[in-house]
């Protein structure tokens, strides 16, 4: 996996990172920022459940950047490192993850890894714990987490080293003055 | 709106509209002919290929898109450079997003996301 950017920054004076490289396509970058901000702003599905799915995606896709970032809204909702540490291949046996979180993780694995993991029992558990609107939002989230992680990796934007970092949760950008 | 994610979001008008805008912007950045070629290449790897269609898309572009499905960590600097030689840096950015989004949408369709999100 390359840690050498395969495209330069499109923002003068800034190093190559996901935002500055995406800026080669301004309309795409703007549409993504508005979508991702609105997604995280919505409380239909809690930020904690979204972050649980994002952490699983980070591990499976091997996205080191994604894996080391935490969004503050999920942290404020009680997602601590002891819970994140349990999002391994053995998450089903975790005493810290809730049954809802395990249903979210099984759906996430089915979408990003193997759709055959979505058995009748897994579907039933998902529907028992989440409303149709929440499942739609989870589906959107996992789709975006997967696509963005893969785009980031293939663009060579993985950091060589990175400490765990709590970032402000993405928000809808303010309209330009 | 098309695609499994947009269909699943039918009950969430604002998110559906914003997802549609994002998808449209990604597709516009790459251009309709390459989007169609990339979409087919990705679907083929997933075993969900529609009827084969001739494409003038450069092989470096199609190879990059195919590897996005199961081998995204194995794409080399040389393979990315070959895409840049064909499309430029903005094209590599657009291709990376479109190929990754096409892959994710194939997977969302495979789990039956629209039906799961239906009341």
mmCIF file of C-alpha atoms in Angstrom:
data_model
loop_
_atom_site.group_PDB
_atom_site.id
_atom_site.type_symbol
_atom_site.label_atom_id
_atom_site.label_comp_id
_atom_site.label_asym_id
_atom_site.label_seq_id
_atom_site.Cartn_x
_atom_site.Cartn_y
_atom_site.Cartn_z
ATOM 1 C CA UNK A 1 0.000 0.000 0.000
ATOM 2 C CA UNK A 2 1.516 3.321 -1.063
ATOM 3 C CA UNK A 3 1.965 6.259 1.288
ATOM 4 C CA UNK A 4 3.201 8.409 -1.599
ATOM 5 C CA UNK A 5 0.417 10.637 -2.948
ATOM 6 C CA UNK A 6 -0.452 9.701 -6.507
ATOM 7 C CA UNK A 7 -2.033 13.086 -7.162
ATOM 8 C CA UNK A 8 -0.819 16.449 -5.909
ATOM 9 C CA UNK A 9 -2.663 18.909 -3.713
ATOM 10 C CA UNK A 10 -4.919 21.238 -5.692
ATOM 11 C CA UNK A 11 -4.832 23.816 -2.897
ATOM 12 C CA UNK A 12 -1.704 26.004 -3.000
ATOM 13 C CA UNK A 13 0.371 25.774 0.169
ATOM 14 C CA UNK A 14 -1.369 22.670 1.480
ATOM 15 C CA UNK A 15 0.112 19.188 1.464
ATOM 16 C CA UNK A 16 -1.656 16.363 -0.318
ATOM 17 C CA UNK A 17 -4.456 15.011 1.854
ATOM 18 C CA UNK A 18 -7.903 13.760 0.973
ATOM 19 C CA UNK A 19 -9.497 17.226 0.934
ATOM 20 C CA UNK A 20 -6.730 18.969 -1.003
ATOM 21 C CA UNK A 21 -6.503 16.187 -3.598
ATOM 22 C CA UNK A 22 -10.289 15.965 -3.999
ATOM 23 C CA UNK A 23 -10.131 19.712 -4.728
ATOM 24 C CA UNK A 24 -8.965 18.790 -8.248
ATOM 25 C CA UNK A 25 -12.703 18.211 -8.727
ATOM 26 C CA UNK A 26 -14.358 21.184 -6.955
ATOM 27 C CA UNK A 27 -17.992 20.288 -7.733
ATOM 28 C CA UNK A 28 -17.420 16.729 -6.570
ATOM 29 C CA UNK A 29 -15.669 17.916 -3.404
ATOM 30 C CA UNK A 30 -18.487 20.346 -2.610
ATOM 31 C CA UNK A 31 -21.220 17.760 -3.195
ATOM 32 C CA UNK A 32 -19.377 15.256 -1.023
ATOM 33 C CA UNK A 33 -18.904 17.746 1.828
ATOM 34 C CA UNK A 34 -22.614 18.611 1.788
ATOM 35 C CA UNK A 35 -23.673 14.959 1.723
ATOM 36 C CA UNK A 36 -21.231 13.792 4.389
ATOM 37 C CA UNK A 37 -22.041 16.750 6.649
ATOM 38 C CA UNK A 38 -25.790 16.115 6.370
ATOM 39 C CA UNK A 39 -25.292 12.395 6.957
ATOM 40 C CA UNK A 40 -23.404 12.992 10.220
ATOM 41 C CA UNK A 41 -25.783 15.773 11.241
ATOM 42 C CA UNK A 42 -28.813 13.482 10.995
ATOM 43 C CA UNK A 43 -29.790 11.792 14.232
ATOM 44 C CA UNK A 44 -32.026 9.159 12.641
ATOM 45 C CA UNK A 45 -29.152 6.755 13.292
ATOM 46 C CA UNK A 46 -26.936 7.723 16.223
ATOM 47 C CA UNK A 47 -23.378 8.909 15.586
ATOM 48 C CA UNK A 48 -22.216 6.085 17.840
ATOM 49 C CA UNK A 49 -23.746 3.425 15.554
ATOM 50 C CA UNK A 50 -22.382 5.188 12.465
ATOM 51 C CA UNK A 51 -18.915 5.262 14.027
ATOM 52 C CA UNK A 52 -19.106 1.561 14.950
ATOM 53 C CA UNK A 53 -19.756 0.777 11.262
ATOM 54 C CA UNK A 54 -17.001 3.182 10.154
ATOM 55 C CA UNK A 55 -14.479 1.551 12.481
ATOM 56 C CA UNK A 56 -15.338 -1.898 11.135
ATOM 57 C CA UNK A 57 -14.929 -0.654 7.565
ATOM 58 C CA UNK A 58 -11.573 0.901 8.493
ATOM 59 C CA UNK A 59 -10.283 -2.425 9.766
ATOM 60 C CA UNK A 60 -11.563 -4.525 6.852
ATOM 61 C CA UNK A 61 -10.393 -2.138 4.116
ATOM 62 C CA UNK A 62 -7.064 -1.580 5.936
ATOM 63 C CA UNK A 63 -7.525 2.191 5.927
ATOM 64 C CA UNK A 64 -5.036 3.399 8.534
ATOM 65 C CA UNK A 65 -6.211 7.004 8.313
ATOM 66 C CA UNK A 66 -9.855 6.007 8.888
ATOM 67 C CA UNK A 67 -8.800 3.702 11.695
ATOM 68 C CA UNK A 68 -7.012 6.428 13.633
ATOM 69 C CA UNK A 69 -9.685 9.097 13.332
ATOM 70 C CA UNK A 70 -12.532 9.406 15.828
ATOM 71 C CA UNK A 71 -15.430 11.808 15.355
ATOM 72 C CA UNK A 72 -16.244 13.789 18.478
ATOM 73 C CA UNK A 73 -20.019 13.301 18.256
ATOM 74 C CA UNK A 74 -19.620 9.543 18.640
ATOM 75 C CA UNK A 75 -17.122 9.978 21.472
ATOM 76 C CA UNK A 76 -19.656 12.255 23.229
ATOM 77 C CA UNK A 77 -22.233 9.481 22.809
ATOM 78 C CA UNK A 78 -19.999 7.179 24.832
ATOM 79 C CA UNK A 79 -18.014 5.324 22.182
ATOM 80 C CA UNK A 80 -14.793 4.743 24.092
ATOM 81 C CA UNK A 81 -11.637 2.973 23.015
ATOM 82 C CA UNK A 82 -12.486 -0.120 25.028
ATOM 83 C CA UNK A 83 -15.541 -0.577 22.770
ATOM 84 C CA UNK A 84 -13.662 0.242 19.556
ATOM 85 C CA UNK A 85 -10.994 -2.298 20.552
ATOM 86 C CA UNK A 86 -13.678 -4.992 20.476
ATOM 87 C CA UNK A 87 -14.555 -4.326 16.814
ATOM 88 C CA UNK A 88 -12.367 -7.210 15.685
ATOM 89 C CA UNK A 89 -13.295 -10.402 13.807
ATOM 90 C CA UNK A 90 -14.473 -11.707 17.184
ATOM 91 C CA UNK A 91 -16.926 -8.840 17.832
ATOM 92 C CA UNK A 92 -19.800 -11.260 18.239
ATOM 93 C CA UNK A 93 -18.352 -12.368 21.587
ATOM 94 C CA UNK A 94 -17.744 -8.866 22.914
ATOM 95 C CA UNK A 95 -19.393 -8.115 26.257
ATOM 96 C CA UNK A 96 -19.090 -4.360 25.587
ATOM 97 C CA UNK A 97 -20.839 -4.113 22.218
ATOM 98 C CA UNK A 98 -24.635 -4.005 22.383
ATOM 99 C CA UNK A 99 -26.862 -6.351 20.392
ATOM 100 C CA UNK A 100 -27.813 -3.395 18.148
ATOM 101 C CA UNK A 101 -24.124 -2.677 17.513
ATOM 102 C CA UNK A 102 -23.507 -6.332 16.667
ATOM 103 C CA UNK A 103 -26.413 -6.254 14.183
ATOM 104 C CA UNK A 104 -24.894 -3.127 12.614
ATOM 105 C CA UNK A 105 -21.498 -4.842 12.387
ATOM 106 C CA UNK A 106 -22.950 -7.941 10.716
ATOM 107 C CA UNK A 107 -24.699 -5.799 8.124
ATOM 108 C CA UNK A 108 -21.468 -3.851 7.590
ATOM 109 C CA UNK A 109 -19.498 -7.057 7.027
ATOM 110 C CA UNK A 110 -22.110 -8.306 4.569
ATOM 111 C CA UNK A 111 -21.974 -5.101 2.537
ATOM 112 C CA UNK A 112 -18.231 -4.530 2.494
ATOM 113 C CA UNK A 113 -17.023 -8.125 2.501
ATOM 114 C CA UNK A 114 -19.497 -10.868 1.531
ATOM 115 C CA UNK A 115 -23.223 -10.469 0.916
ATOM 116 C CA UNK A 116 -23.799 -14.121 1.826
ATOM 117 C CA UNK A 117 -23.136 -13.171 5.456
ATOM 118 C CA UNK A 118 -26.550 -11.508 5.406
ATOM 119 C CA UNK A 119 -28.497 -14.605 6.401
ATOM 120 C CA UNK A 120 -32.157 -14.639 7.353
ATOM 121 C CA UNK A 121 -31.241 -14.433 11.031
ATOM 122 C CA UNK A 122 -28.930 -11.475 10.439
ATOM 123 C CA UNK A 123 -31.657 -9.646 8.481
ATOM 124 C CA UNK A 124 -34.182 -10.373 11.199
ATOM 125 C CA UNK A 125 -31.827 -9.026 13.881
ATOM 126 C CA UNK A 126 -31.168 -5.887 11.843
ATOM 127 C CA UNK A 127 -34.896 -5.254 11.428
ATOM 128 C CA UNK A 128 -35.521 -5.950 15.109
ATOM 129 C CA UNK A 129 -33.012 -3.324 16.189
ATOM 130 C CA UNK A 130 -33.303 -0.685 13.449
ATOM 131 C CA UNK A 131 -36.196 1.007 11.649
ATOM 132 C CA UNK A 132 -36.289 1.024 7.821
ATOM 133 C CA UNK A 133 -35.178 4.677 7.854
ATOM 134 C CA UNK A 134 -32.218 3.811 10.088
ATOM 135 C CA UNK A 135 -31.260 0.905 7.815
ATOM 136 C CA UNK A 136 -31.329 3.266 4.820
ATOM 137 C CA UNK A 137 -29.042 5.694 6.629
ATOM 138 C CA UNK A 138 -26.719 2.872 7.691
ATOM 139 C CA UNK A 139 -26.608 1.635 4.086
ATOM 140 C CA UNK A 140 -25.675 5.111 2.887
ATOM 141 C CA UNK A 141 -22.993 5.382 5.549
ATOM 142 C CA UNK A 142 -21.366 2.036 4.855
ATOM 143 C CA UNK A 143 -21.436 2.753 1.109
ATOM 144 C CA UNK A 144 -19.641 6.061 1.678
ATOM 145 C CA UNK A 145 -17.174 4.684 4.235
ATOM 146 C CA UNK A 146 -16.191 1.891 1.866
ATOM 147 C CA UNK A 147 -15.902 4.069 -1.236
ATOM 148 C CA UNK A 148 -13.950 6.796 0.536
ATOM 149 C CA UNK A 149 -11.538 4.406 2.215
ATOM 150 C CA UNK A 150 -10.781 2.733 -1.109
ATOM 151 C CA UNK A 151 -10.412 6.075 -2.917
ATOM 152 C CA UNK A 152 -8.096 7.377 -0.193
ATOM 153 C CA UNK A 153 -5.912 4.259 -0.298
ATOM 154 C CA UNK A 154 -5.695 4.079 -4.087
ATOM 155 C CA UNK A 155 -4.796 7.774 -4.282
ATOM 156 C CA UNK A 156 -1.788 7.018 -2.064
ATOM 157 C CA UNK A 157 -3.055 9.179 0.794
ATOM 158 C CA UNK A 158 -2.455 6.782 3.655
ATOM 159 C CA UNK A 159 -0.224 8.366 6.318
ATOM 160 C CA UNK A 160 3.123 6.734 7.087
ATOM 161 C CA UNK A 161 2.411 7.221 10.772
ATOM 162 C CA UNK A 162 -0.593 8.633 12.554
ATOM 163 C CA UNK A 163 -1.633 8.987 16.176
ATOM 164 C CA UNK A 164 -5.220 8.454 17.203
ATOM 165 C CA UNK A 165 -6.946 11.773 16.506
ATOM 166 C CA UNK A 166 -10.352 13.071 17.581
ATOM 167 C CA UNK A 167 -11.773 15.328 14.874
ATOM 168 C CA UNK A 168 -14.831 17.556 14.772
ATOM 169 C CA UNK A 169 -17.664 15.572 13.229
ATOM 170 C CA UNK A 170 -18.201 16.561 9.565
ATOM 171 C CA UNK A 171 -20.823 19.290 9.217
ATOM 172 C CA UNK A 172 -22.641 20.823 6.279
ATOM 173 C CA UNK A 173 -20.370 23.621 4.949
ATOM 174 C CA UNK A 174 -21.532 27.197 5.478
ATOM 175 C CA UNK A 175 -22.739 28.804 2.227
ATOM 176 C CA UNK A 176 -20.118 31.046 0.616
ATOM 177 C CA UNK A 177 -20.646 34.767 1.356
ATOM 178 C CA UNK B 1 -32.900 8.438 -9.036
ATOM 179 C CA UNK B 2 -31.069 5.236 -9.833
ATOM 180 C CA UNK B 3 -28.881 2.873 -7.875
ATOM 181 C CA UNK B 4 -29.568 0.836 -4.740
ATOM 182 C CA UNK B 5 -28.525 3.536 -2.276
ATOM 183 C CA UNK B 6 -30.775 6.170 -3.830
ATOM 184 C CA UNK B 7 -33.655 3.688 -3.859
ATOM 185 C CA UNK B 8 -33.090 2.834 -0.197
ATOM 186 C CA UNK B 9 -33.164 6.531 0.688
ATOM 187 C CA UNK B 10 -36.629 7.038 -0.798
ATOM 188 C CA UNK B 11 -37.989 7.916 2.655
ATOM 189 C CA UNK B 12 -35.203 10.427 3.410
ATOM 190 C CA UNK B 13 -35.715 13.145 0.804
ATOM 191 C CA UNK B 14 -32.854 15.416 1.862
ATOM 192 C CA UNK B 15 -30.212 12.690 2.046
ATOM 193 C CA UNK B 16 -31.496 11.159 -1.173
ATOM 194 C CA UNK B 17 -31.179 14.488 -2.984
ATOM 195 C CA UNK B 18 -27.678 15.108 -1.645
ATOM 196 C CA UNK B 19 -26.548 11.590 -2.500
ATOM 197 C CA UNK B 20 -27.932 12.081 -6.005
ATOM 198 C CA UNK B 21 -26.036 15.364 -6.361
ATOM 199 C CA UNK B 22 -22.793 13.744 -5.178
ATOM 200 C CA UNK B 23 -23.185 10.770 -7.526
ATOM 201 C CA UNK B 24 -24.017 13.059 -10.437
ATOM 202 C CA UNK B 25 -20.990 15.271 -9.707
ATOM 203 C CA UNK B 26 -18.698 12.226 -9.573
ATOM 204 C CA UNK B 27 -20.071 10.954 -12.870
ATOM 205 C CA UNK B 28 -19.808 14.390 -14.520
ATOM 206 C CA UNK B 29 -16.172 14.632 -13.412
ATOM 207 C CA UNK B 30 -15.265 11.425 -15.235
ATOM 208 C CA UNK B 31 -17.616 11.785 -18.186
ATOM 209 C CA UNK B 32 -20.521 9.540 -19.225
ATOM 210 C CA UNK B 33 -18.601 7.186 -21.539
ATOM 211 C CA UNK B 34 -15.908 6.368 -19.003
ATOM 212 C CA UNK B 35 -18.481 6.087 -16.218
ATOM 213 C CA UNK B 36 -20.366 3.480 -18.215
ATOM 214 C CA UNK B 37 -17.160 1.564 -19.008
ATOM 215 C CA UNK B 38 -16.026 1.657 -15.369
ATOM 216 C CA UNK B 39 -19.463 0.631 -14.100
ATOM 217 C CA UNK B 40 -19.467 -2.381 -16.442
ATOM 218 C CA UNK B 41 -15.883 -3.342 -15.557
ATOM 219 C CA UNK B 42 -16.665 -3.264 -11.838
ATOM 220 C CA UNK B 43 -19.945 -5.181 -12.302
ATOM 221 C CA UNK B 44 -18.094 -7.826 -14.299
ATOM 222 C CA UNK B 45 -15.663 -8.456 -11.421
ATOM 223 C CA UNK B 46 -18.657 -8.784 -9.108
ATOM 224 C CA UNK B 47 -20.152 -11.354 -11.487
ATOM 225 C CA UNK B 48 -23.047 -9.022 -12.149
ATOM 226 C CA UNK B 49 -22.068 -8.063 -15.679
ATOM 227 C CA UNK B 50 -24.729 -6.915 -18.049
ATOM 228 C CA UNK B 51 -24.472 -7.594 -21.767
ATOM 229 C CA UNK B 52 -20.910 -6.848 -22.851
ATOM 230 C CA UNK B 53 -20.447 -3.605 -24.729
ATOM 231 C CA UNK B 54 -17.489 -2.381 -26.727
ATOM 232 C CA UNK B 55 -15.546 0.364 -25.004
ATOM 233 C CA UNK B 56 -12.874 2.775 -26.128
ATOM 234 C CA UNK B 57 -11.777 3.321 -22.537
ATOM 235 C CA UNK B 58 -8.007 3.031 -22.073
ATOM 236 C CA UNK B 59 -6.950 -0.354 -20.658
ATOM 237 C CA UNK B 60 -5.066 1.355 -17.807
ATOM 238 C CA UNK B 61 -8.334 2.944 -16.684
ATOM 239 C CA UNK B 62 -10.305 -0.292 -16.855
ATOM 240 C CA UNK B 63 -7.568 -2.257 -15.066
ATOM 241 C CA UNK B 64 -7.503 0.299 -12.246
ATOM 242 C CA UNK B 65 -11.298 0.079 -11.924
ATOM 243 C CA UNK B 66 -11.281 -3.731 -11.883
ATOM 244 C CA UNK B 67 -8.652 -3.873 -9.137
ATOM 245 C CA UNK B 68 -10.711 -1.524 -6.973
ATOM 246 C CA UNK B 69 -13.119 -4.395 -6.205
ATOM 247 C CA UNK B 70 -10.902 -6.906 -4.380
ATOM 248 C CA UNK B 71 -7.341 -5.576 -4.767
ATOM 249 C CA UNK B 72 -7.477 -1.897 -3.849
ATOM 250 C CA UNK B 73 -4.458 -2.191 -1.538
ATOM 251 C CA UNK B 74 -2.392 -3.814 -4.303
ATOM 252 C CA UNK B 75 -2.713 -1.094 -6.953
ATOM 253 C CA UNK B 76 0.797 0.101 -7.665
ATOM 254 C CA UNK B 77 2.265 3.558 -8.172
ATOM 255 C CA UNK B 78 2.960 2.582 -11.798
ATOM 256 C CA UNK B 79 -0.675 1.627 -12.387
ATOM 257 C CA UNK B 80 -1.854 4.938 -10.944
ATOM 258 C CA UNK B 81 0.749 6.797 -13.018
ATOM 259 C CA UNK B 82 -0.573 5.076 -16.144
ATOM 260 C CA UNK B 83 -4.034 6.470 -15.353
ATOM 261 C CA UNK B 84 -2.585 9.941 -14.788
ATOM 262 C CA UNK B 85 -0.872 9.678 -18.196
ATOM 263 C CA UNK B 86 -4.290 9.016 -19.780
ATOM 264 C CA UNK B 87 -6.572 11.269 -17.743
ATOM 265 C CA UNK B 88 -4.383 13.690 -15.767
ATOM 266 C CA UNK B 89 -4.525 14.125 -11.984
ATOM 267 C CA UNK B 90 -8.134 15.377 -11.920
ATOM 268 C CA UNK B 91 -9.076 12.310 -13.943
ATOM 269 C CA UNK B 92 -7.340 9.966 -11.501
ATOM 270 C CA UNK B 93 -9.278 11.579 -8.649
ATOM 271 C CA UNK B 94 -12.591 11.227 -10.506
ATOM 272 C CA UNK B 95 -11.838 7.636 -11.539
ATOM 273 C CA UNK B 96 -10.910 6.639 -7.974
ATOM 274 C CA UNK B 97 -14.193 7.993 -6.617
ATOM 275 C CA UNK B 98 -16.373 6.607 -9.417
ATOM 276 C CA UNK B 99 -14.783 3.141 -9.361
ATOM 277 C CA UNK B 100 -14.975 2.925 -5.560
ATOM 278 C CA UNK B 101 -18.570 4.152 -5.555
ATOM 279 C CA UNK B 102 -19.542 1.706 -8.318
ATOM 280 C CA UNK B 103 -18.015 -1.113 -6.278
ATOM 281 C CA UNK B 104 -19.857 -0.029 -3.130
ATOM 282 C CA UNK B 105 -23.153 0.252 -5.034
ATOM 283 C CA UNK B 106 -22.714 -3.263 -6.456
ATOM 284 C CA UNK B 107 -22.265 -4.487 -2.900
ATOM 285 C CA UNK B 108 -25.283 -2.519 -1.661
ATOM 286 C CA UNK B 109 -27.349 -4.126 -4.425
ATOM 287 C CA UNK B 110 -26.018 -7.589 -3.518
ATOM 288 C CA UNK B 111 -27.265 -7.259 0.086
ATOM 289 C CA UNK B 112 -30.628 -6.044 -1.199
ATOM 290 C CA UNK B 113 -30.383 -2.665 0.499
ATOM 291 C CA UNK B 114 -33.564 -1.179 -1.058
ATOM 292 C CA UNK B 115 -35.695 -4.083 0.186
ATOM 293 C CA UNK B 116 -34.070 -4.009 3.624
ATOM 294 C CA UNK B 117 -34.886 -0.327 3.957
ATOM 295 C CA UNK B 118 -38.514 -0.813 2.936
ATOM 296 C CA UNK B 119 -41.071 -0.781 5.730
#
